[in-house]
Every structure is written in C-alpha cells, then in structure tokens.
mmCIF file with all atom_site columns, C-alpha atoms in Angstrom:
data_model
loop_
_atom_site.group_PDB
_atom_site.id
_atom_site.type_symbol
_atom_site.label_atom_id
_atom_site.label_alt_id
_atom_site.label_comp_id
_atom_site.label_asym_id
_atom_site.label_entity_id
_atom_site.label_seq_id
_atom_site.pdbx_PDB_ins_code
_atom_site.Cartn_x
_atom_site.Cartn_y
_atom_site.Cartn_z
_atom_site.occupancy
_atom_site.B_iso_or_equiv
_atom_site.pdbx_formal_charge
_atom_site.auth_seq_id
_atom_site.auth_comp_id
_atom_site.auth_asym_id
_atom_site.auth_atom_id
_atom_site.pdbx_PDB_model_num
ATOM 1   C CA . MET G 1 1   ? 21.569 -49.253 -32.859 1.00 83.00 ? 90  MET G CA 1
ATOM 2   C CA . ALA G 1 2   ? 23.897 -49.631 -35.516 1.00 83.00 ? 91  ALA G CA 1
ATOM 3   C CA . LEU G 1 3   ? 25.122 -51.353 -38.508 1.00 83.00 ? 92  LEU G CA 1
ATOM 4   C CA . ARG G 1 4   ? 28.105 -53.706 -38.434 1.00 82.00 ? 93  ARG G CA 1
ATOM 5   C CA . LYS G 1 5   ? 30.331 -55.880 -40.641 1.00 83.00 ? 94  LYS G CA 1
ATOM 6   C CA . LEU G 1 6   ? 30.615 -59.630 -39.563 1.00 85.00 ? 95  LEU G CA 1
ATOM 7   C CA . PRO G 1 7   ? 33.292 -62.225 -40.883 1.00 87.00 ? 96  PRO G CA 1
ATOM 8   C CA . GLU G 1 8   ? 32.564 -63.654 -44.213 1.00 85.00 ? 97  GLU G CA 1
ATOM 9   C CA . ASP G 1 9   ? 32.115 -67.051 -42.833 1.00 87.00 ? 98  ASP G CA 1
ATOM 10  C CA . VAL G 1 10  ? 29.416 -65.757 -40.223 1.00 88.00 ? 99  VAL G CA 1
ATOM 11  C CA . TRP G 1 11  ? 27.427 -63.454 -42.885 1.00 91.00 ? 100 TRP G CA 1
ATOM 12  C CA . ARG G 1 12  ? 28.025 -61.999 -46.028 1.00 87.00 ? 101 ARG G CA 1
ATOM 13  C CA . GLY G 1 13  ? 26.125 -58.773 -45.737 1.00 87.00 ? 102 GLY G CA 1
ATOM 14  C CA . PRO G 1 14  ? 25.276 -56.023 -43.253 1.00 89.00 ? 103 PRO G CA 1
ATOM 15  C CA . ALA G 1 15  ? 23.939 -56.612 -39.595 1.00 91.00 ? 104 ALA G CA 1
ATOM 16  C CA . LEU G 1 16  ? 21.949 -54.431 -37.532 1.00 91.00 ? 105 LEU G CA 1
ATOM 17  C CA . GLY G 1 17  ? 22.064 -54.558 -33.592 1.00 89.00 ? 106 GLY G CA 1
ATOM 18  C CA . MET G 1 18  ? 21.282 -52.670 -30.753 1.00 85.00 ? 107 MET G CA 1
ATOM 19  C CA . ARG G 1 19  ? 24.233 -51.137 -28.789 1.00 77.00 ? 108 ARG G CA 1
ATOM 20  C CA . ARG G 1 20  ? 23.449 -49.759 -25.537 1.00 71.00 ? 109 ARG G CA 1
ATOM 21  C CA . ASP G 1 21  ? 26.947 -49.029 -24.390 1.00 63.00 ? 110 ASP G CA 1
ATOM 22  C CA . SER G 1 22  ? 28.189 -46.014 -26.800 1.00 58.00 ? 111 SER G CA 1
ATOM 23  C CA . ASP G 1 23  ? 31.724 -46.744 -25.734 1.00 56.00 ? 112 ASP G CA 1
ATOM 24  C CA . ARG G 1 24  ? 32.092 -50.168 -26.510 1.00 53.00 ? 113 ARG G CA 1
ATOM 25  C CA . HIS G 1 25  ? 31.937 -51.137 -30.133 1.00 55.00 ? 114 HIS G CA 1
ATOM 26  C CA . ASP G 1 26  ? 31.592 -54.816 -29.353 1.00 56.00 ? 115 ASP G CA 1
ATOM 27  C CA . SER G 1 27  ? 28.518 -54.419 -27.040 1.00 61.00 ? 116 SER G CA 1
ATOM 28  C CA . PHE G 1 28  ? 25.723 -55.533 -29.838 1.00 68.00 ? 117 PHE G CA 1
ATOM 29  C CA . GLU G 1 29  ? 22.549 -57.330 -28.794 1.00 74.00 ? 118 GLU G CA 1
ATOM 30  C CA . ASP G 1 30  ? 19.521 -58.296 -30.306 1.00 82.00 ? 119 ASP G CA 1
ATOM 31  C CA . LEU G 1 31  ? 21.623 -58.817 -33.800 1.00 90.00 ? 120 LEU G CA 1
ATOM 32  C CA . LEU G 1 32  ? 19.471 -59.163 -36.729 1.00 94.00 ? 121 LEU G CA 1
ATOM 33  C CA . TYR G 1 33  ? 20.981 -60.225 -40.114 1.00 94.00 ? 122 TYR G CA 1
ATOM 34  C CA . ILE G 1 34  ? 19.977 -58.437 -43.368 1.00 95.00 ? 123 ILE G CA 1
ATOM 35  C CA . ASP G 1 35  ? 19.166 -59.989 -46.653 1.00 94.00 ? 124 ASP G CA 1
ATOM 36  C CA . ASP G 1 36  ? 18.879 -57.515 -49.299 1.00 89.00 ? 125 ASP G CA 1
ATOM 37  C CA . THR G 1 37  ? 17.334 -58.600 -52.605 1.00 82.00 ? 126 THR G CA 1
ATOM 38  C CA . ARG G 1 38  ? 17.927 -56.190 -55.470 1.00 72.00 ? 127 ARG G CA 1
ATOM 39  C CA . PRO G 1 39  ? 16.206 -56.020 -58.870 1.00 62.00 ? 128 PRO G CA 1
ATOM 40  C CA . ASP G 1 40  ? 17.764 -58.526 -61.325 1.00 63.00 ? 129 ASP G CA 1
ATOM 41  C CA . GLY G 1 41  ? 17.440 -56.375 -64.550 1.00 56.00 ? 130 GLY G CA 1
ATOM 42  C CA . GLY G 1 42  ? 14.230 -57.301 -65.191 1.00 58.00 ? 131 GLY G CA 1
ATOM 43  C CA . GLY G 1 43  ? 10.976 -54.879 -64.903 1.00 69.00 ? 132 GLY G CA 1
ATOM 44  C CA . ARG G 1 44  ? 11.160 -53.865 -61.449 1.00 80.00 ? 133 ARG G CA 1
ATOM 45  C CA . HIS G 1 45  ? 11.763 -50.202 -60.559 1.00 85.00 ? 134 HIS G CA 1
ATOM 46  C CA . LYS G 1 46  ? 15.419 -49.194 -59.087 1.00 85.00 ? 135 LYS G CA 1
ATOM 47  C CA . ASP G 1 47  ? 13.508 -48.423 -55.749 1.00 89.00 ? 136 ASP G CA 1
ATOM 48  C CA . TRP G 1 48  ? 12.056 -51.752 -55.465 1.00 91.00 ? 137 TRP G CA 1
ATOM 49  C CA . ARG G 1 49  ? 13.365 -53.609 -52.284 1.00 92.00 ? 138 ARG G CA 1
ATOM 50  C CA . HIS G 1 50  ? 12.572 -57.081 -50.685 1.00 93.00 ? 139 HIS G CA 1
ATOM 51  C CA . LEU G 1 51  ? 14.363 -57.164 -47.207 1.00 95.00 ? 140 LEU G CA 1
ATOM 52  C CA . THR G 1 52  ? 14.440 -60.051 -44.776 1.00 96.00 ? 141 THR G CA 1
ATOM 53  C CA . LEU G 1 53  ? 16.002 -59.474 -41.070 1.00 96.00 ? 142 LEU G CA 1
ATOM 54  C CA . TRP G 1 54  ? 16.744 -62.758 -39.846 1.00 96.00 ? 143 TRP G CA 1
ATOM 55  C CA . ALA G 1 55  ? 17.081 -63.564 -36.105 1.00 94.00 ? 144 ALA G CA 1
ATOM 56  C CA . ASP G 1 56  ? 19.996 -66.263 -36.953 1.00 94.00 ? 145 ASP G CA 1
ATOM 57  C CA . PRO G 1 57  ? 22.597 -66.403 -39.743 1.00 93.00 ? 146 PRO G CA 1
ATOM 58  C CA . GLY G 1 58  ? 21.356 -69.935 -40.614 1.00 93.00 ? 147 GLY G CA 1
ATOM 59  C CA . ARG G 1 59  ? 17.950 -68.189 -42.150 1.00 94.00 ? 148 ARG G CA 1
ATOM 60  C CA . GLU G 1 60  ? 15.874 -70.395 -40.091 1.00 95.00 ? 149 GLU G CA 1
ATOM 61  C CA . SER G 1 61  ? 13.861 -67.439 -38.282 1.00 95.00 ? 150 SER G CA 1
ATOM 62  C CA . ALA G 1 62  ? 12.547 -64.508 -39.884 1.00 95.00 ? 151 ALA G CA 1
ATOM 63  C CA . ALA G 1 63  ? 12.057 -61.636 -37.498 1.00 95.00 ? 152 ALA G CA 1
ATOM 64  C CA . ILE G 1 64  ? 10.946 -58.815 -39.904 1.00 97.00 ? 153 ILE G CA 1
ATOM 65  C CA . THR G 1 65  ? 10.330 -58.553 -43.741 1.00 97.00 ? 154 THR G CA 1
ATOM 66  C CA . VAL G 1 66  ? 10.048 -55.249 -46.010 1.00 97.00 ? 155 VAL G CA 1
ATOM 67  C CA . GLU G 1 67  ? 8.122  -55.624 -49.234 1.00 95.00 ? 156 GLU G CA 1
ATOM 68  C CA . THR G 1 68  ? 7.471  -53.090 -51.990 1.00 95.00 ? 157 THR G CA 1
ATOM 69  C CA . GLU G 1 69  ? 3.866  -52.373 -52.377 1.00 95.00 ? 158 GLU G CA 1
ATOM 70  C CA . SER G 1 70  ? 4.743  -49.825 -55.260 1.00 94.00 ? 159 SER G CA 1
ATOM 71  C CA . ALA G 1 71  ? 7.671  -47.868 -56.669 1.00 92.00 ? 160 ALA G CA 1
ATOM 72  C CA . ASP G 1 72  ? 8.029  -45.138 -59.398 1.00 92.00 ? 161 ASP G CA 1
ATOM 73  C CA . ASP G 1 73  ? 10.064 -42.150 -60.366 1.00 89.00 ? 162 ASP G CA 1
ATOM 74  C CA . THR G 1 74  ? 8.681  -40.037 -57.580 1.00 90.00 ? 163 THR G CA 1
ATOM 75  C CA . GLY G 1 75  ? 9.129  -42.560 -54.756 1.00 91.00 ? 164 GLY G CA 1
ATOM 76  C CA . ALA G 1 76  ? 7.898  -45.957 -53.358 1.00 94.00 ? 165 ALA G CA 1
ATOM 77  C CA . VAL G 1 77  ? 5.775  -47.561 -50.560 1.00 97.00 ? 166 VAL G CA 1
ATOM 78  C CA . TYR G 1 78  ? 7.133  -50.108 -48.488 1.00 97.00 ? 167 TYR G CA 1
ATOM 79  C CA . ARG G 1 79  ? 5.285  -52.512 -45.664 1.00 97.00 ? 168 ARG G CA 1
ATOM 80  C CA . ILE G 1 80  ? 7.006  -53.558 -42.685 1.00 97.00 ? 169 ILE G CA 1
ATOM 81  C CA . ALA G 1 81  ? 5.829  -56.981 -41.040 1.00 97.00 ? 170 ALA G CA 1
ATOM 82  C CA . GLY G 1 82  ? 6.565  -58.948 -38.446 1.00 96.00 ? 171 GLY G CA 1
ATOM 83  C CA . PRO G 1 83  ? 7.266  -62.899 -38.390 1.00 94.00 ? 172 PRO G CA 1
ATOM 84  C CA . ALA G 1 84  ? 3.370  -63.768 -38.798 1.00 93.00 ? 173 ALA G CA 1
ATOM 85  C CA . GLY G 1 85  ? 3.138  -61.262 -41.461 1.00 93.00 ? 174 GLY G CA 1
ATOM 86  C CA . GLU G 1 86  ? 1.542  -58.468 -38.976 1.00 95.00 ? 175 GLU G CA 1
ATOM 87  C CA . SER G 1 87  ? 1.666  -54.912 -40.200 1.00 95.00 ? 176 SER G CA 1
ATOM 88  C CA . LEU G 1 88  ? 4.467  -53.028 -38.457 1.00 95.00 ? 177 LEU G CA 1
ATOM 89  C CA . GLY G 1 89  ? 4.436  -49.741 -40.567 1.00 95.00 ? 178 GLY G CA 1
ATOM 90  C CA . ARG G 1 90  ? 3.559  -48.530 -44.005 1.00 97.00 ? 179 ARG G CA 1
ATOM 91  C CA . VAL G 1 91  ? 6.330  -46.403 -45.367 1.00 97.00 ? 180 VAL G CA 1
ATOM 92  C CA . THR G 1 92  ? 6.080  -43.888 -48.192 1.00 97.00 ? 181 THR G CA 1
ATOM 93  C CA . ARG G 1 93  ? 9.493  -42.421 -49.369 1.00 94.00 ? 182 ARG G CA 1
ATOM 94  C CA . ARG G 1 94  ? 9.263  -39.397 -51.609 1.00 92.00 ? 183 ARG G CA 1
ATOM 95  C CA . ARG G 1 95  ? 12.579 -38.902 -53.619 1.00 87.00 ? 184 ARG G CA 1
ATOM 96  C CA . GLY G 1 96  ? 14.445 -35.740 -53.313 1.00 79.00 ? 185 GLY G CA 1
ATOM 97  C CA . SER G 1 97  ? 14.990 -33.468 -56.553 1.00 73.00 ? 186 SER G CA 1
ATOM 98  C CA . VAL G 1 98  ? 16.889 -30.438 -57.782 1.00 66.00 ? 187 VAL G CA 1
ATOM 99  C CA . LEU G 1 99  ? 14.253 -28.750 -59.680 1.00 67.00 ? 188 LEU G CA 1
ATOM 100 C CA . PRO G 1 100 ? 11.728 -28.384 -57.820 1.00 72.00 ? 189 PRO G CA 1
ATOM 101 C CA . PRO G 1 101 ? 14.221 -28.512 -54.561 1.00 68.00 ? 190 PRO G CA 1
ATOM 102 C CA . ARG G 1 102 ? 12.985 -31.060 -52.499 1.00 75.00 ? 191 ARG G CA 1
ATOM 103 C CA . ARG G 1 103 ? 14.783 -33.165 -49.935 1.00 82.00 ? 192 ARG G CA 1
ATOM 104 C CA . THR G 1 104 ? 14.115 -36.988 -49.855 1.00 88.00 ? 193 THR G CA 1
ATOM 105 C CA . SER G 1 105 ? 11.299 -37.680 -47.206 1.00 91.00 ? 194 SER G CA 1
ATOM 106 C CA . TRP G 1 106 ? 9.921  -40.373 -45.421 1.00 94.00 ? 195 TRP G CA 1
ATOM 107 C CA . HIS G 1 107 ? 6.591  -41.070 -43.822 1.00 96.00 ? 196 HIS G CA 1
ATOM 108 C CA . VAL G 1 108 ? 5.685  -43.897 -41.714 1.00 96.00 ? 197 VAL G CA 1
ATOM 109 C CA . GLU G 1 109 ? 2.156  -45.018 -41.106 1.00 96.00 ? 198 GLU G CA 1
ATOM 110 C CA . LEU G 1 110 ? 1.723  -46.948 -37.798 1.00 94.00 ? 199 LEU G CA 1
ATOM 111 C CA . PRO G 1 111 ? -0.815 -49.456 -36.592 1.00 92.00 ? 200 PRO G CA 1
ATOM 112 C CA . ASP G 1 112 ? -2.161 -47.237 -33.842 1.00 89.00 ? 201 ASP G CA 1
ATOM 113 C CA . GLY G 1 113 ? -3.150 -44.554 -36.158 1.00 91.00 ? 202 GLY G CA 1
ATOM 114 C CA . GLY G 1 114 ? 0.088  -42.302 -35.415 1.00 91.00 ? 203 GLY G CA 1
ATOM 115 C CA . SER G 1 115 ? 2.901  -41.583 -37.867 1.00 93.00 ? 204 SER G CA 1
ATOM 116 C CA . LEU G 1 116 ? 6.652  -40.750 -38.053 1.00 94.00 ? 205 LEU G CA 1
ATOM 117 C CA . SER G 1 117 ? 8.156  -38.280 -40.366 1.00 93.00 ? 206 SER G CA 1
ATOM 118 C CA . ALA G 1 118 ? 11.521 -37.439 -41.723 1.00 90.00 ? 207 ALA G CA 1
ATOM 119 C CA . VAL G 1 119 ? 13.347 -35.634 -44.199 1.00 88.00 ? 208 VAL G CA 1
ATOM 120 C CA . LYS G 1 120 ? 17.112 -36.277 -45.235 1.00 83.00 ? 209 LYS G CA 1
ATOM 121 C CA . GLY G 1 121 ? 19.539 -33.522 -44.220 1.00 69.00 ? 210 GLY G CA 1
ATOM 122 C CA . GLU G 1 122 ? 19.305 -30.474 -42.352 1.00 68.00 ? 211 GLU G CA 1
ATOM 123 C CA . VAL G 1 123 ? 18.512 -27.075 -44.194 1.00 58.00 ? 212 VAL G CA 1
ATOM 124 C CA . VAL G 1 124 ? 21.648 -25.253 -43.069 1.00 60.00 ? 213 VAL G CA 1
ATOM 125 C CA . GLY G 1 125 ? 23.719 -28.478 -44.306 1.00 58.00 ? 214 GLY G CA 1
ATOM 126 C CA . TRP G 1 126 ? 22.129 -28.515 -47.790 1.00 54.00 ? 215 TRP G CA 1
ATOM 127 C CA . CYS G 1 127 ? 22.615 -24.593 -48.067 1.00 61.00 ? 216 CYS G CA 1
ATOM 128 C CA . TRP G 1 128 ? 26.436 -25.075 -47.505 1.00 56.00 ? 217 TRP G CA 1
ATOM 129 C CA . TRP G 1 129 ? 26.497 -28.173 -49.779 1.00 52.00 ? 218 TRP G CA 1
ATOM 130 C CA . TRP G 1 130 ? 25.157 -25.969 -52.744 1.00 57.00 ? 219 TRP G CA 1
ATOM 131 C CA . LEU G 1 131 ? 27.007 -22.657 -51.828 1.00 62.00 ? 220 LEU G CA 1
ATOM 132 C CA . PHE G 1 132 ? 30.299 -24.966 -52.333 1.00 56.00 ? 221 PHE G CA 1
ATOM 133 C CA . SER G 1 133 ? 28.990 -26.944 -55.209 1.00 61.00 ? 222 SER G CA 1
ATOM 134 C CA . PRO G 1 134 ? 31.653 -25.649 -57.537 1.00 60.00 ? 223 PRO G CA 1
ATOM 135 C CA . VAL G 1 135 ? 34.374 -26.369 -55.265 1.00 59.00 ? 224 VAL G CA 1
ATOM 136 C CA . TRP G 1 136 ? 32.958 -30.223 -55.018 1.00 56.00 ? 225 TRP G CA 1
ATOM 137 C CA . ALA G 1 137 ? 33.163 -30.486 -58.808 1.00 59.00 ? 226 ALA G CA 1
ATOM 138 C CA . VAL G 1 138 ? 36.641 -29.633 -58.722 1.00 58.00 ? 227 VAL G CA 1
ATOM 139 C CA . MET G 1 139 ? 37.481 -31.945 -55.571 1.00 54.00 ? 228 MET G CA 1
ATOM 140 C CA . ALA G 1 140 ? 35.709 -34.688 -57.695 1.00 57.00 ? 229 ALA G CA 1
ATOM 141 C CA . ALA G 1 141 ? 38.951 -35.282 -59.317 1.00 58.00 ? 230 ALA G CA 1
ATOM 142 C CA . ALA G 1 142 ? 40.570 -36.391 -55.982 1.00 57.00 ? 231 ALA G CA 1
ATOM 143 C CA . ILE G 1 143 ? 38.441 -39.487 -56.379 1.00 55.00 ? 232 ILE G CA 1
ATOM 144 C CA . LEU G 1 144 ? 41.082 -40.679 -58.967 1.00 58.00 ? 233 LEU G CA 1
ATOM 145 C CA . PHE G 1 145 ? 43.741 -40.519 -56.715 1.00 56.00 ? 234 PHE G CA 1
ATOM 146 C CA . GLY G 1 146 ? 41.930 -42.112 -53.776 1.00 53.00 ? 235 GLY G CA 1
ATOM 147 C CA . GLY G 1 147 ? 40.520 -39.445 -52.184 1.00 50.00 ? 236 GLY G CA 1
ATOM 148 C CA . GLU G 1 148 ? 36.714 -39.027 -50.739 1.00 53.00 ? 237 GLU G CA 1
ATOM 149 C CA . PHE G 1 149 ? 34.398 -36.875 -52.151 1.00 51.00 ? 238 PHE G CA 1
ATOM 150 C CA . PRO G 1 150 ? 32.829 -34.869 -49.565 1.00 53.00 ? 239 PRO G CA 1
ATOM 151 C CA . ARG G 1 151 ? 29.681 -36.184 -48.081 1.00 60.00 ? 240 ARG G CA 1
ATOM 152 C CA . MET G 1 152 ? 26.303 -34.662 -48.618 1.00 63.00 ? 241 MET G CA 1
ATOM 153 C CA . PRO G 1 153 ? 23.897 -33.988 -45.585 1.00 57.00 ? 242 PRO G CA 1
ATOM 154 C CA . ILE G 1 154 ? 22.679 -37.231 -44.642 1.00 74.00 ? 243 ILE G CA 1
ATOM 155 C CA . LYS G 1 155 ? 21.205 -36.695 -40.876 1.00 81.00 ? 244 LYS G CA 1
ATOM 156 C CA . THR G 1 156 ? 17.843 -37.811 -40.856 1.00 88.00 ? 245 THR G CA 1
ATOM 157 C CA . ARG G 1 157 ? 15.389 -37.471 -37.761 1.00 88.00 ? 246 ARG G CA 1
ATOM 158 C CA . TRP G 1 158 ? 12.183 -39.204 -37.620 1.00 92.00 ? 247 TRP G CA 1
ATOM 159 C CA . THR G 1 159 ? 9.585  -37.502 -35.398 1.00 92.00 ? 248 THR G CA 1
ATOM 160 C CA . ARG G 1 160 ? 6.065  -37.752 -34.068 1.00 91.00 ? 249 ARG G CA 1
ATOM 161 C CA . GLY G 1 161 ? 4.113  -34.879 -32.910 1.00 86.00 ? 250 GLY G CA 1
ATOM 162 C CA . GLY G 1 162 ? 7.367  -33.007 -33.149 1.00 84.00 ? 251 GLY G CA 1
ATOM 163 C CA . ALA G 1 163 ? 9.463  -34.751 -30.876 1.00 89.00 ? 252 ALA G CA 1
ATOM 164 C CA . ASP G 1 164 ? 12.374 -37.044 -32.079 1.00 90.00 ? 253 ASP G CA 1
ATOM 165 C CA . VAL G 1 165 ? 11.625 -40.965 -32.047 1.00 90.00 ? 254 VAL G CA 1
ATOM 166 C CA . PHE G 1 166 ? 14.475 -42.228 -34.282 1.00 89.00 ? 255 PHE G CA 1
ATOM 167 C CA . ARG G 1 167 ? 17.720 -40.354 -35.700 1.00 88.00 ? 256 ARG G CA 1
ATOM 168 C CA . PHE G 1 168 ? 20.342 -41.790 -38.414 1.00 85.00 ? 257 PHE G CA 1
ATOM 169 C CA . PHE G 1 169 ? 23.661 -39.911 -38.291 1.00 77.00 ? 258 PHE G CA 1
ATOM 170 C CA . ASP G 1 170 ? 27.466 -40.739 -39.464 1.00 68.00 ? 259 ASP G CA 1
ATOM 171 C CA . ASP G 1 171 ? 29.954 -40.960 -36.721 1.00 61.00 ? 260 ASP G CA 1
ATOM 172 C CA . ASP G 1 172 ? 33.444 -41.568 -38.129 1.00 56.00 ? 261 ASP G CA 1
ATOM 173 C CA . PHE G 1 173 ? 32.118 -43.246 -41.053 1.00 53.00 ? 262 PHE G CA 1
ATOM 174 C CA . GLU G 1 174 ? 30.029 -45.257 -38.800 1.00 61.00 ? 263 GLU G CA 1
ATOM 175 C CA . ASN G 1 175 ? 26.242 -45.448 -39.679 1.00 69.00 ? 264 ASN G CA 1
ATOM 176 C CA . ARG G 1 176 ? 24.096 -45.253 -36.445 1.00 81.00 ? 265 ARG G CA 1
ATOM 177 C CA . TYR G 1 177 ? 20.400 -45.115 -35.715 1.00 88.00 ? 266 TYR G CA 1
ATOM 178 C CA . ARG G 1 178 ? 19.804 -43.846 -32.352 1.00 87.00 ? 267 ARG G CA 1
ATOM 179 C CA . VAL G 1 179 ? 16.506 -44.261 -30.548 1.00 88.00 ? 268 VAL G CA 1
ATOM 180 C CA . GLU G 1 180 ? 15.443 -41.090 -29.013 1.00 84.00 ? 269 GLU G CA 1
ATOM 181 C CA . ASP G 1 181 ? 12.325 -42.355 -27.295 1.00 77.00 ? 270 ASP G CA 1
ATOM 182 C CA . ASP G 1 182 ? 11.002 -45.220 -25.262 1.00 76.00 ? 271 ASP G CA 1
ATOM 183 C CA . TRP G 1 183 ? 9.445  -47.075 -28.223 1.00 81.00 ? 272 TRP G CA 1
ATOM 184 C CA . PRO G 1 184 ? 6.878  -50.248 -27.516 1.00 77.00 ? 273 PRO G CA 1
ATOM 185 C CA . ASP G 1 185 ? 8.003  -52.138 -30.546 1.00 86.00 ? 274 ASP G CA 1
ATOM 186 C CA . VAL G 1 186 ? 11.429 -51.682 -31.591 1.00 89.00 ? 275 VAL G CA 1
ATOM 187 C CA . ARG G 1 187 ? 10.798 -53.915 -34.848 1.00 92.00 ? 276 ARG G CA 1
ATOM 188 C CA . VAL G 1 188 ? 9.425  -51.010 -36.828 1.00 94.00 ? 277 VAL G CA 1
ATOM 189 C CA . LEU G 1 189 ? 12.544 -49.251 -35.881 1.00 93.00 ? 278 LEU G CA 1
ATOM 190 C CA . TYR G 1 190 ? 14.896 -52.218 -37.154 1.00 94.00 ? 279 TYR G CA 1
ATOM 191 C CA . GLY G 1 191 ? 12.748 -52.381 -40.214 1.00 95.00 ? 280 GLY G CA 1
ATOM 192 C CA . LEU G 1 192 ? 12.956 -48.701 -40.875 1.00 94.00 ? 281 LEU G CA 1
ATOM 193 C CA . ALA G 1 193 ? 16.757 -48.936 -40.305 1.00 92.00 ? 282 ALA G CA 1
ATOM 194 C CA . ALA G 1 194 ? 17.186 -51.583 -42.795 1.00 94.00 ? 283 ALA G CA 1
ATOM 195 C CA . LEU G 1 195 ? 15.231 -49.694 -45.493 1.00 93.00 ? 284 LEU G CA 1
ATOM 196 C CA . HIS G 1 196 ? 17.053 -46.623 -44.968 1.00 91.00 ? 285 HIS G CA 1
ATOM 197 C CA . HIS G 1 197 ? 20.513 -48.310 -45.259 1.00 89.00 ? 286 HIS G CA 1
ATOM 198 C CA . ALA G 1 198 ? 19.031 -50.251 -48.547 1.00 90.00 ? 287 ALA G CA 1
ATOM 199 C CA . HIS G 1 199 ? 18.638 -46.678 -50.163 1.00 86.00 ? 288 HIS G CA 1
ATOM 200 C CA . PRO G 1 200 ? 22.359 -45.267 -50.309 1.00 76.00 ? 289 PRO G CA 1
ATOM 201 C CA . THR G 1 201 ? 22.765 -41.511 -51.155 1.00 66.00 ? 290 THR G CA 1
ATOM 202 C CA . PRO G 1 202 ? 24.697 -41.114 -54.398 1.00 56.00 ? 291 PRO G CA 1
ATOM 203 C CA . LEU G 1 203 ? 28.528 -40.046 -53.506 1.00 50.00 ? 292 LEU G CA 1
ATOM 204 C CA . ASN G 1 204 ? 27.737 -41.545 -49.897 1.00 49.00 ? 293 ASN G CA 1
ATOM 205 C CA . SER G 1 205 ? 27.389 -45.159 -49.878 1.00 48.00 ? 294 SER G CA 1
ATOM 206 C CA . HIS G 1 206 ? 25.767 -46.625 -46.749 1.00 43.00 ? 295 HIS G CA 1
ATOM 207 C CA . THR G 1 207 ? 27.774 -49.784 -46.576 1.00 40.00 ? 296 THR G CA 1
ATOM 208 C CA . ARG G 1 208 ? 30.377 -48.659 -44.335 1.00 35.00 ? 297 ARG G CA 1
ATOM 209 C CA . GLY G 1 209 ? 29.843 -50.177 -40.966 1.00 36.00 ? 298 GLY G CA 1
ATOM 210 C CA . ASP G 1 210 ? 32.186 -51.172 -37.936 1.00 33.00 ? 299 ASP G CA 1
#
C-alpha cells in the first residue's frame, strides 16, 4: 500500500492504493482518493481531522470516513467507518513529548474486540537522533540553501498480539504502508494509513509520494 500523487486534472491531493508488485511503480489497485478537511481557524483543535476516502475521483461513492470524537493537547480519538456508517475501528493517538520523553503512540480498537498498537520510530533510531541533535541544529542552516533537514525516526509498526500487522516506512522518500498479515477487512488499514498520513511529523512532511 502506498500514497501517490496524481495529475491535478484527475485529483488534487493524495491517493492511496494497493501495490502487490513492489517492483512496479504503476501497479496500483483499489485506488482511493483522500479528502482531508483541516480546521478553518475556528475553535477546533489542531489534531481535529475529517477524512473521506472516495472510491472515485468524482466523489460519488465514499468508501471510508474518519471522524474526530475528541482532541486536546494530549492527543485525539478518531472513528473509522465504512460507507454505511459501520464502525471499522476506533483510534486513539497519543502525542509524543520531550519532557517526559514519550514517543507518539497509536491504539486501535477493532470491532471483534481485538486491538492494534504502535509507536512512532524505533528506540535505537531515537537514541541516535538525540545523540546528534547538536549537529542537526547546525545543519538546519542548510535548509536556507535548498538542503534537507535530517529525517526524524518515523518507522511505525502496528502489532496485534506481538505480531506485525501493518507497517509504515519511508523508501527513497516514498511513503509506504505494508500489510504484513492476511487482514480480513483491509478498509481499517486504509483508514489508518490515511489518518497517519494526515499527521505529518515536524521537519518530515508526509506529503511526498511517487
């Protein structure tokens, strides 16, 4: 599963599709078109999201929606639903912090009573990031000359019972979501990928696709 950019006359915004042949960049199936409604400067919290994943670029058939139940400075709760409003999953996102040190985490409650859990980045990656943080501060000046800031640890693995189910990683600046297990209803993974994409990491925008 990967995010891709389409010609603007087809769709303005990201599209999400399944790619079963990893060696082909044009082999997308089951493409869904993401509408991401952001707060308009009103009273909504910055973590508020309303996402619609359309089955067609004409916005005639909504396949998945993501609604915000609550959002505050500690995190947010979202509901992933199917076209008839049926619940596919309830997602709690807890924001990371420096003090106390805490990685951003995700917890997904599933209709069958099971759950998925994930944290952003790997422990070793974050240790290296903070160890070299004084160097990153100096390198930040490179942005003014068209350079890129070193990327934060962003790999994310959603697990169930200790086994990997769904994984996000960045491969040559392409955002990919790999399904590691035979999942009975892939719609919850589509919704989770769209929601994860809608929360870009500072200094690490998730808007780059293929």
